[in-house]
Short mmCIF file of C-alpha atoms and ligand atoms in Angstrom, two decimals:
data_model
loop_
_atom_site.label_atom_id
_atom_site.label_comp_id
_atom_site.label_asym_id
_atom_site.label_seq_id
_atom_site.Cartn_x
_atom_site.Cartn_y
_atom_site.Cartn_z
CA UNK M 947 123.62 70.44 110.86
CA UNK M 948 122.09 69.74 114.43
CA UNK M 949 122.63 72.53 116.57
CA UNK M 950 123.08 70.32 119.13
CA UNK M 951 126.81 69.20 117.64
CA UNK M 952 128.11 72.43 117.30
CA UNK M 953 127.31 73.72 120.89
CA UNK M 954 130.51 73.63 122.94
CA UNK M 955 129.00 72.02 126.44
CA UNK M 956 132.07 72.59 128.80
CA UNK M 957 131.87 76.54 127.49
CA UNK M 958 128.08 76.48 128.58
CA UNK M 959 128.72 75.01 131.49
CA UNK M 960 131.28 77.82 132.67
CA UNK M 961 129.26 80.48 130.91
CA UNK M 962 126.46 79.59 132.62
CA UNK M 963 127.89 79.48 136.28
CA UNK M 964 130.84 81.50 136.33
CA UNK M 965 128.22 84.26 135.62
CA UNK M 966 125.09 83.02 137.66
CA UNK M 967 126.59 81.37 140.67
CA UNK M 968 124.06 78.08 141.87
CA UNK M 969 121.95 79.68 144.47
CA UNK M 970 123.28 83.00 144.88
CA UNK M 971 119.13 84.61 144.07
CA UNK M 972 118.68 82.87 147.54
CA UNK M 973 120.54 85.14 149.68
CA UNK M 974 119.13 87.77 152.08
CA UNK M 975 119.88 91.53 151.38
CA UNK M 976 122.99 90.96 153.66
CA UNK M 977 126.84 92.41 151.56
CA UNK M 978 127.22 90.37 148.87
CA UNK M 979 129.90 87.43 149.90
CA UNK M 980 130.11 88.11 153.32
CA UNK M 981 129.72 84.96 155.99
CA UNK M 982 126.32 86.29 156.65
CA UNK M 983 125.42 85.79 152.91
CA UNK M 984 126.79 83.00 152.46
CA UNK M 985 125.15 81.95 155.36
CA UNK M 986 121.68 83.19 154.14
CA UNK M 987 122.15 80.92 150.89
CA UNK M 988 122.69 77.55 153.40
CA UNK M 989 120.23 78.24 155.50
CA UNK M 990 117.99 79.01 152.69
CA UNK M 991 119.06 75.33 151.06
CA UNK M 992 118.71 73.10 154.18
CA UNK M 993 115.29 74.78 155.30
CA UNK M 994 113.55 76.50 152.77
CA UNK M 995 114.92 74.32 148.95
CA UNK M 996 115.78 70.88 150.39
CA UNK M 997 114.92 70.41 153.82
CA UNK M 998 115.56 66.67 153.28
CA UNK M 999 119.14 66.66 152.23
CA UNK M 1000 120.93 67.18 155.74
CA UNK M 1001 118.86 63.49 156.44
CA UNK M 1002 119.81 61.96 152.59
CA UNK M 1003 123.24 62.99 152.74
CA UNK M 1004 124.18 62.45 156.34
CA UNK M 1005 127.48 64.96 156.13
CA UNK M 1006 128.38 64.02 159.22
CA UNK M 1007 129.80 60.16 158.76
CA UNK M 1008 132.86 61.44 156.76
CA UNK M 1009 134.57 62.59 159.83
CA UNK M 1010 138.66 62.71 159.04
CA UNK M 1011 137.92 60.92 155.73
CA UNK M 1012 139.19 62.56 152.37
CA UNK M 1013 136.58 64.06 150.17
CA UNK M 1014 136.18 65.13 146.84
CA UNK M 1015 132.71 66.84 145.51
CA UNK M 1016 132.52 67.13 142.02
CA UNK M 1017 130.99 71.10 141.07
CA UNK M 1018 130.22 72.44 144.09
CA UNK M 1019 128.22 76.02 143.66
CA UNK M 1020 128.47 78.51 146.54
CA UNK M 1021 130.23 75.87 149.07
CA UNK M 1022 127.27 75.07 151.43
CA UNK M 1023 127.23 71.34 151.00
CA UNK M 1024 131.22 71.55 151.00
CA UNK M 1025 130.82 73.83 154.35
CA UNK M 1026 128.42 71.06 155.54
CA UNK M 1027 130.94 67.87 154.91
CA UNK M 1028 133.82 70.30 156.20
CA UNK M 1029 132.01 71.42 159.41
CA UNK M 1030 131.72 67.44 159.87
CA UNK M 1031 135.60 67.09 160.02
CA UNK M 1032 136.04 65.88 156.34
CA UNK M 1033 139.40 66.85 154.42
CA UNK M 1034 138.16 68.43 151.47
CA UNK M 1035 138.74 68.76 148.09
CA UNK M 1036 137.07 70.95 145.21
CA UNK M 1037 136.76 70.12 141.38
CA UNK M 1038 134.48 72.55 139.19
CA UNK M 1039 134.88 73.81 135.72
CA UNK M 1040 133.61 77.30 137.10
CA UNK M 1041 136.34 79.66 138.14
CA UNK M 1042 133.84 81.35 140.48
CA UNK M 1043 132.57 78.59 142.26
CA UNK M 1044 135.76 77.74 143.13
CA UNK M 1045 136.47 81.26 144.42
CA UNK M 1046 132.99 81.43 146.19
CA UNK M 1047 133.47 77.78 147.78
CA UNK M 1048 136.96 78.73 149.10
CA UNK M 1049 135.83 82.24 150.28
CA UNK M 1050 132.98 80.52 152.27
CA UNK M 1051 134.58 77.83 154.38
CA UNK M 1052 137.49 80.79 154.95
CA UNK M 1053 134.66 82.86 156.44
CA UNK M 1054 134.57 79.62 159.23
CA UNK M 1055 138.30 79.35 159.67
CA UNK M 1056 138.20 76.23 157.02
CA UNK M 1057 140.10 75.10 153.77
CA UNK M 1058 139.82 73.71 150.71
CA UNK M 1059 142.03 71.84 147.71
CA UNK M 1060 140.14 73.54 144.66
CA UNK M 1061 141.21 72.26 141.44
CA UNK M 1062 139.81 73.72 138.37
CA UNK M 1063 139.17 70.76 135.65
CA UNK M 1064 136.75 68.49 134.09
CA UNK M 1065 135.08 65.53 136.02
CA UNK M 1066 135.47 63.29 132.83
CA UNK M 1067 139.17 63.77 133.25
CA UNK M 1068 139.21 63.96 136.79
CA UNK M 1069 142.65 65.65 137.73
CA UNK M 1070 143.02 63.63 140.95
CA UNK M 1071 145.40 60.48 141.40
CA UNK M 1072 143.78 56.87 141.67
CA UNK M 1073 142.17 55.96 144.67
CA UNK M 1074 142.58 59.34 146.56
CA UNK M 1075 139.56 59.76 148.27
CA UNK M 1076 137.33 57.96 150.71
CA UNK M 1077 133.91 59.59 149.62
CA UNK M 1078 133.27 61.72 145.70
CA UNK M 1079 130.27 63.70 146.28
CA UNK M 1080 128.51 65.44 143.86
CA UNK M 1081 124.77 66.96 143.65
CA UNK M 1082 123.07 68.41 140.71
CA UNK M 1083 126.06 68.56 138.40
CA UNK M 1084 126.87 65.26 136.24
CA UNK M 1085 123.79 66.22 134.45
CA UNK M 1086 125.17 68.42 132.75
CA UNK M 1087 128.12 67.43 131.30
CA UNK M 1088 127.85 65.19 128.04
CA UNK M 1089 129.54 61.61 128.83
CA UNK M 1090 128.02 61.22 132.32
CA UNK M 1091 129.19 58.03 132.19
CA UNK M 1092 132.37 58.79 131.89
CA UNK M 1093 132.31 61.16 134.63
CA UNK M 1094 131.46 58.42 136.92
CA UNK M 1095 134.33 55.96 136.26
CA UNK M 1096 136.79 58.62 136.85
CA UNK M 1097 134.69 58.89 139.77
CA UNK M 1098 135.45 54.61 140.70
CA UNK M 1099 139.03 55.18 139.74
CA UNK M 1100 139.65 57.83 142.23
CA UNK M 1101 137.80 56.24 144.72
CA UNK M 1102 139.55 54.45 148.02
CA UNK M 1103 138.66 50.55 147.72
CA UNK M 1104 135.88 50.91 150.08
CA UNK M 1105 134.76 54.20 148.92
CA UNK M 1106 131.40 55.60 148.30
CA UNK M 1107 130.17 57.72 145.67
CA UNK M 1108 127.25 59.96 146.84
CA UNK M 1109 125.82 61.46 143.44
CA UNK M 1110 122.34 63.29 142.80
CA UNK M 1111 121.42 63.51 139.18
CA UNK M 1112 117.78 65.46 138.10
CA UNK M 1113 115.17 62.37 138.16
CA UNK M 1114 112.99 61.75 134.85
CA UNK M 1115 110.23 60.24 136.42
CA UNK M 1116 109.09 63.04 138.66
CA UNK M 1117 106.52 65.70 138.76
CA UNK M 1118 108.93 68.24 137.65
CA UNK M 1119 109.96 66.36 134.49
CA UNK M 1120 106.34 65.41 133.32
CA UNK M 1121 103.85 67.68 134.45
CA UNK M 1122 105.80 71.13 134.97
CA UNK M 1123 108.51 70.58 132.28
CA UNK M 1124 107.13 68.14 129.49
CA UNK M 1125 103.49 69.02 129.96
CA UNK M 1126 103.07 72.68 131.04
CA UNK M 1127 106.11 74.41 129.61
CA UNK M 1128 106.66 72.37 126.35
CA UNK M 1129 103.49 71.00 125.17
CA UNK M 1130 100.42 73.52 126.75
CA UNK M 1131 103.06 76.53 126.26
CA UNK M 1132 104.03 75.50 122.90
CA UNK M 1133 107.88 75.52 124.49
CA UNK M 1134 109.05 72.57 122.53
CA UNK M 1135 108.07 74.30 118.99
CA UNK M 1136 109.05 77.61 119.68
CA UNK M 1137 112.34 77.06 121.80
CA UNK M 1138 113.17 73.64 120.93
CA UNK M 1139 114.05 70.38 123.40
CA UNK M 1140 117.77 71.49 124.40
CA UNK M 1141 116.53 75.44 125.42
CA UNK M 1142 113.37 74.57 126.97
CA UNK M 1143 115.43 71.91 129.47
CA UNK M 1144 118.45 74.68 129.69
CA UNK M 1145 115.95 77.10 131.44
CA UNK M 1146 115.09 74.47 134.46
CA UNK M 1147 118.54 76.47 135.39
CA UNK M 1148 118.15 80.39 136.70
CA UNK M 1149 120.07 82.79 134.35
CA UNK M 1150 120.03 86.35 134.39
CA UNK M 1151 118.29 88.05 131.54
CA UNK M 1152 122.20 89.06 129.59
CA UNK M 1153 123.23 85.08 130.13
CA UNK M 1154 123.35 83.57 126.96
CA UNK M 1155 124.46 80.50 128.15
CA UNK M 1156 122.63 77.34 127.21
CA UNK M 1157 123.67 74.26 129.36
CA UNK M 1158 122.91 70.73 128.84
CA UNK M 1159 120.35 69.16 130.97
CA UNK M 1160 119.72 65.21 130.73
CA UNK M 1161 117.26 63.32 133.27
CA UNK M 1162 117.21 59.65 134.40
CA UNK M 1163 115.51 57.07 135.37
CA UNK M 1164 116.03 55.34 138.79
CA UNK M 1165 117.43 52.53 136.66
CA UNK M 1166 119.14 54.47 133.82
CA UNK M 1167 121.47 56.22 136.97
CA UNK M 1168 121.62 53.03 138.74
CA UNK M 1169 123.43 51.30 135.08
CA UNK M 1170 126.13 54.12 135.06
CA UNK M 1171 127.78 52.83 138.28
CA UNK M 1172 128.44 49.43 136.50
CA UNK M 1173 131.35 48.48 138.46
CA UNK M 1174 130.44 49.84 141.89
CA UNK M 1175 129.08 47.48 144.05
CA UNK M 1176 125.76 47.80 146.75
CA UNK M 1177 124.32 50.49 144.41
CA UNK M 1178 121.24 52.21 146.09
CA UNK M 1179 118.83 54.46 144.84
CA UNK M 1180 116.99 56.95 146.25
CA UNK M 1181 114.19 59.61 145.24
CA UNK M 1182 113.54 63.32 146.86
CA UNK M 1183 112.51 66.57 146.27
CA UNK M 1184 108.85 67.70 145.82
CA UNK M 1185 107.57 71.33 146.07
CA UNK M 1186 103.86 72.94 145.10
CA UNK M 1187 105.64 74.78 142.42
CA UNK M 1188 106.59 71.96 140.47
CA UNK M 1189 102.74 71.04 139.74
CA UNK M 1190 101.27 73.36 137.18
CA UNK M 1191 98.13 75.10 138.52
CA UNK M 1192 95.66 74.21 139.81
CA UNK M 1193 97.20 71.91 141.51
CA UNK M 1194 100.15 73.82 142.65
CA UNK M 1195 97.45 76.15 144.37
CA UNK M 1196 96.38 73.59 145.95
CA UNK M 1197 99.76 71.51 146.94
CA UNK M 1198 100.83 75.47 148.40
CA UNK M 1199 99.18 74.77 151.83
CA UNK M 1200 101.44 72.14 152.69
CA UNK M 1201 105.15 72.58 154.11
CA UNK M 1202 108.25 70.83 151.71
CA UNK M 1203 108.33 68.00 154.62
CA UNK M 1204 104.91 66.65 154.40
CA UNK M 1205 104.25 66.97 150.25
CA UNK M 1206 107.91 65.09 150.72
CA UNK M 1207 105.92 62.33 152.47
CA UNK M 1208 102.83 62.28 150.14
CA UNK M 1209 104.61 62.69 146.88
CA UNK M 1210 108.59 62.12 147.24
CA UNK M 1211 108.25 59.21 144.82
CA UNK M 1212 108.35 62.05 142.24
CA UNK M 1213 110.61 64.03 143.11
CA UNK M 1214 113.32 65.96 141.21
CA UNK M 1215 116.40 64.13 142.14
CA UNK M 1216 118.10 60.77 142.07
CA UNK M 1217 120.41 59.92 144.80
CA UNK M 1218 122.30 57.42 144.03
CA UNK M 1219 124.87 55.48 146.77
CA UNK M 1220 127.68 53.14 145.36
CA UNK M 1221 130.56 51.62 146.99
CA UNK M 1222 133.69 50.71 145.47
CA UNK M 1223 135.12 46.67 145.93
CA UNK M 1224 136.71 46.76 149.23
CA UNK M 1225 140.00 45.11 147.45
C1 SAM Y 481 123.89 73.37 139.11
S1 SAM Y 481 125.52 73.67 139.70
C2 SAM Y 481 125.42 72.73 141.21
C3 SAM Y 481 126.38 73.23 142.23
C4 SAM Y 481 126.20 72.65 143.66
N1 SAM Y 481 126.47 71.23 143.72
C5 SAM Y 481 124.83 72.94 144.21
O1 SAM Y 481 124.05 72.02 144.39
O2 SAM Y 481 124.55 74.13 144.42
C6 SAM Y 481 126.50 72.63 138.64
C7 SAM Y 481 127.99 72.73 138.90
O3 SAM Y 481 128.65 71.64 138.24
C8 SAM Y 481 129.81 72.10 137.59
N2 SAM Y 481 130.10 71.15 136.50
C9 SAM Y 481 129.24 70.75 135.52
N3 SAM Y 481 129.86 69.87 134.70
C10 SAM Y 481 131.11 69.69 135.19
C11 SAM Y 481 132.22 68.90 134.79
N4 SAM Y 481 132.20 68.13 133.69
N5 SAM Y 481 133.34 68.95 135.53
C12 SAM Y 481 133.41 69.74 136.64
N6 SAM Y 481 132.40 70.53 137.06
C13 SAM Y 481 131.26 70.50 136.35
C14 SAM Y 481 129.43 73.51 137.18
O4 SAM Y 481 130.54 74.31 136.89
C15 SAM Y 481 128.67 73.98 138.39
O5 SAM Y 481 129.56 74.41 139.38
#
């Protein structure tokens, strides 16, 4: 039997995060899950990982607007969007992000409605919200698709989804991933298609967790908001690293900002912007 059908994805998933939290290897040597760690792992996002994001995601037009993101890691985008004045509201399948994302908006006075659940049953009423943000998470569970109509139905007419789904067509995929890892270092033979994509994620050495990783196309995520209207795409996200070498030594010169202007066309995620029918 394919391995593949007997792997439980929603167990990886929580397996996965609820031991590795999404960026916590990021923070300074400040106490573990205090503000000033939390605020090490932000800062470390918005200048050092993805100094483009603040710009892509604009956080700041959801002002008194109800929001849901969809898996939302240690909290900094949801700290971001809550800073802004949004009223927000949290839906992860990890326990601990939860905890962590409620934890770090307390440590700025701020709240949270964190609901642990599924996205492809999304707990939430119909049209609840006014924005569903998610980034670097419907990738990972299997019926993406279905993840993103519960996402339409619990939309606002007039809403806007703001998703960001890993981007086939990129450096990362082809070159690091495909190229480097799985063909030059033999990973597709020895640790097959589903582990070798699984490890794009950081896990600690006694996480045996194996999550699901899919890529698309800027068409392929563009086709699963059939239904949405005014569906935009955009592409971001370039660093050296994701080059193998030489050129990475070569690429390391140059800050995240300007290989973002050479070579963004390739980079690692799809953003993708949909409104709902105003009615
Ligand atoms: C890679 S982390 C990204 C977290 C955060 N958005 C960030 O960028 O740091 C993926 C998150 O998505 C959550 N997740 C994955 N599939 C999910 C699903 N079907 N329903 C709810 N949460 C899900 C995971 O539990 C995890 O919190």
């Amino acid at each position: 039997m394919n391995r593949s059908h007997t792997i439980d994805d929603k167990a990886e998933i929580q397996k996965q995060w609820d031991r590795d939290p999404c960026g916590a290897v990021t923070a300074d040597n400040a106490e573990a899950e205090s503000a000033a760690w939390y605020e090490s792992v932000r800062r470390h996002r918005y200048e050092v990982y993805a100094p483009w994001m603040p710009g892509a995601m604009r956080f700041e037009d959801w002002k008194e607007r109800d929001v849901l993101e969809i898996g939302v890691g240690l909290g900094s985008d949801h700290l971001s969007l809550a800073l802004a004045g949004s009223r927000m509201h949290a839906l992860d399948l990890s326990a601990e992000h939860l905890r962590h994302t409620r934890k770090h908006l307390a440590a700025h006075a701020l709240q949270t409605e964190g609901v642990l659940g599924d996205a492809e049953a999304n707990p939430f009423p119909d049209a609840s919200f006014d924005l569903v943000y998610s980034f670097g998470v419907l990738h990972h569970t299997p019926d993406t698709a279905r993840a993103v109509r519960e996402v339409l139905r619990v939309l606002r007419p007039g809403g806007t989804a703001l998703i960001g789904l890993y981007h086939r067509d990129s450096w990362f995929f082809w070159l690091w991933t495909v190229l480097f890892r799985g063909v030059l270092r033999c990973g597709i033979p020895k640790k097959g298609w589903r582990r070798l994509l699984s490890e794009i994620e950081y896990r600690s050495a006694d996480n045996p967790a194996v999550p699901l990783v899919k890529v698309y196309s800027r068409p392929g995520a563009a086709a699963l908001f059939t239904g949405f209207e005014d569906v935009r795409t955009s592409v971001h996200h370039v660093e050296a690293g994701h080059f193998p070498p030489p050129f990475s030594w070569l690429l390391r010169p140059f800050s995240r900002p300007t290989l973002e202007r050479w070579l963004g066309f390739g980079g690692w995620y799809v953003i993708v912007r949909a409104r709902k029918a105003a009615g």
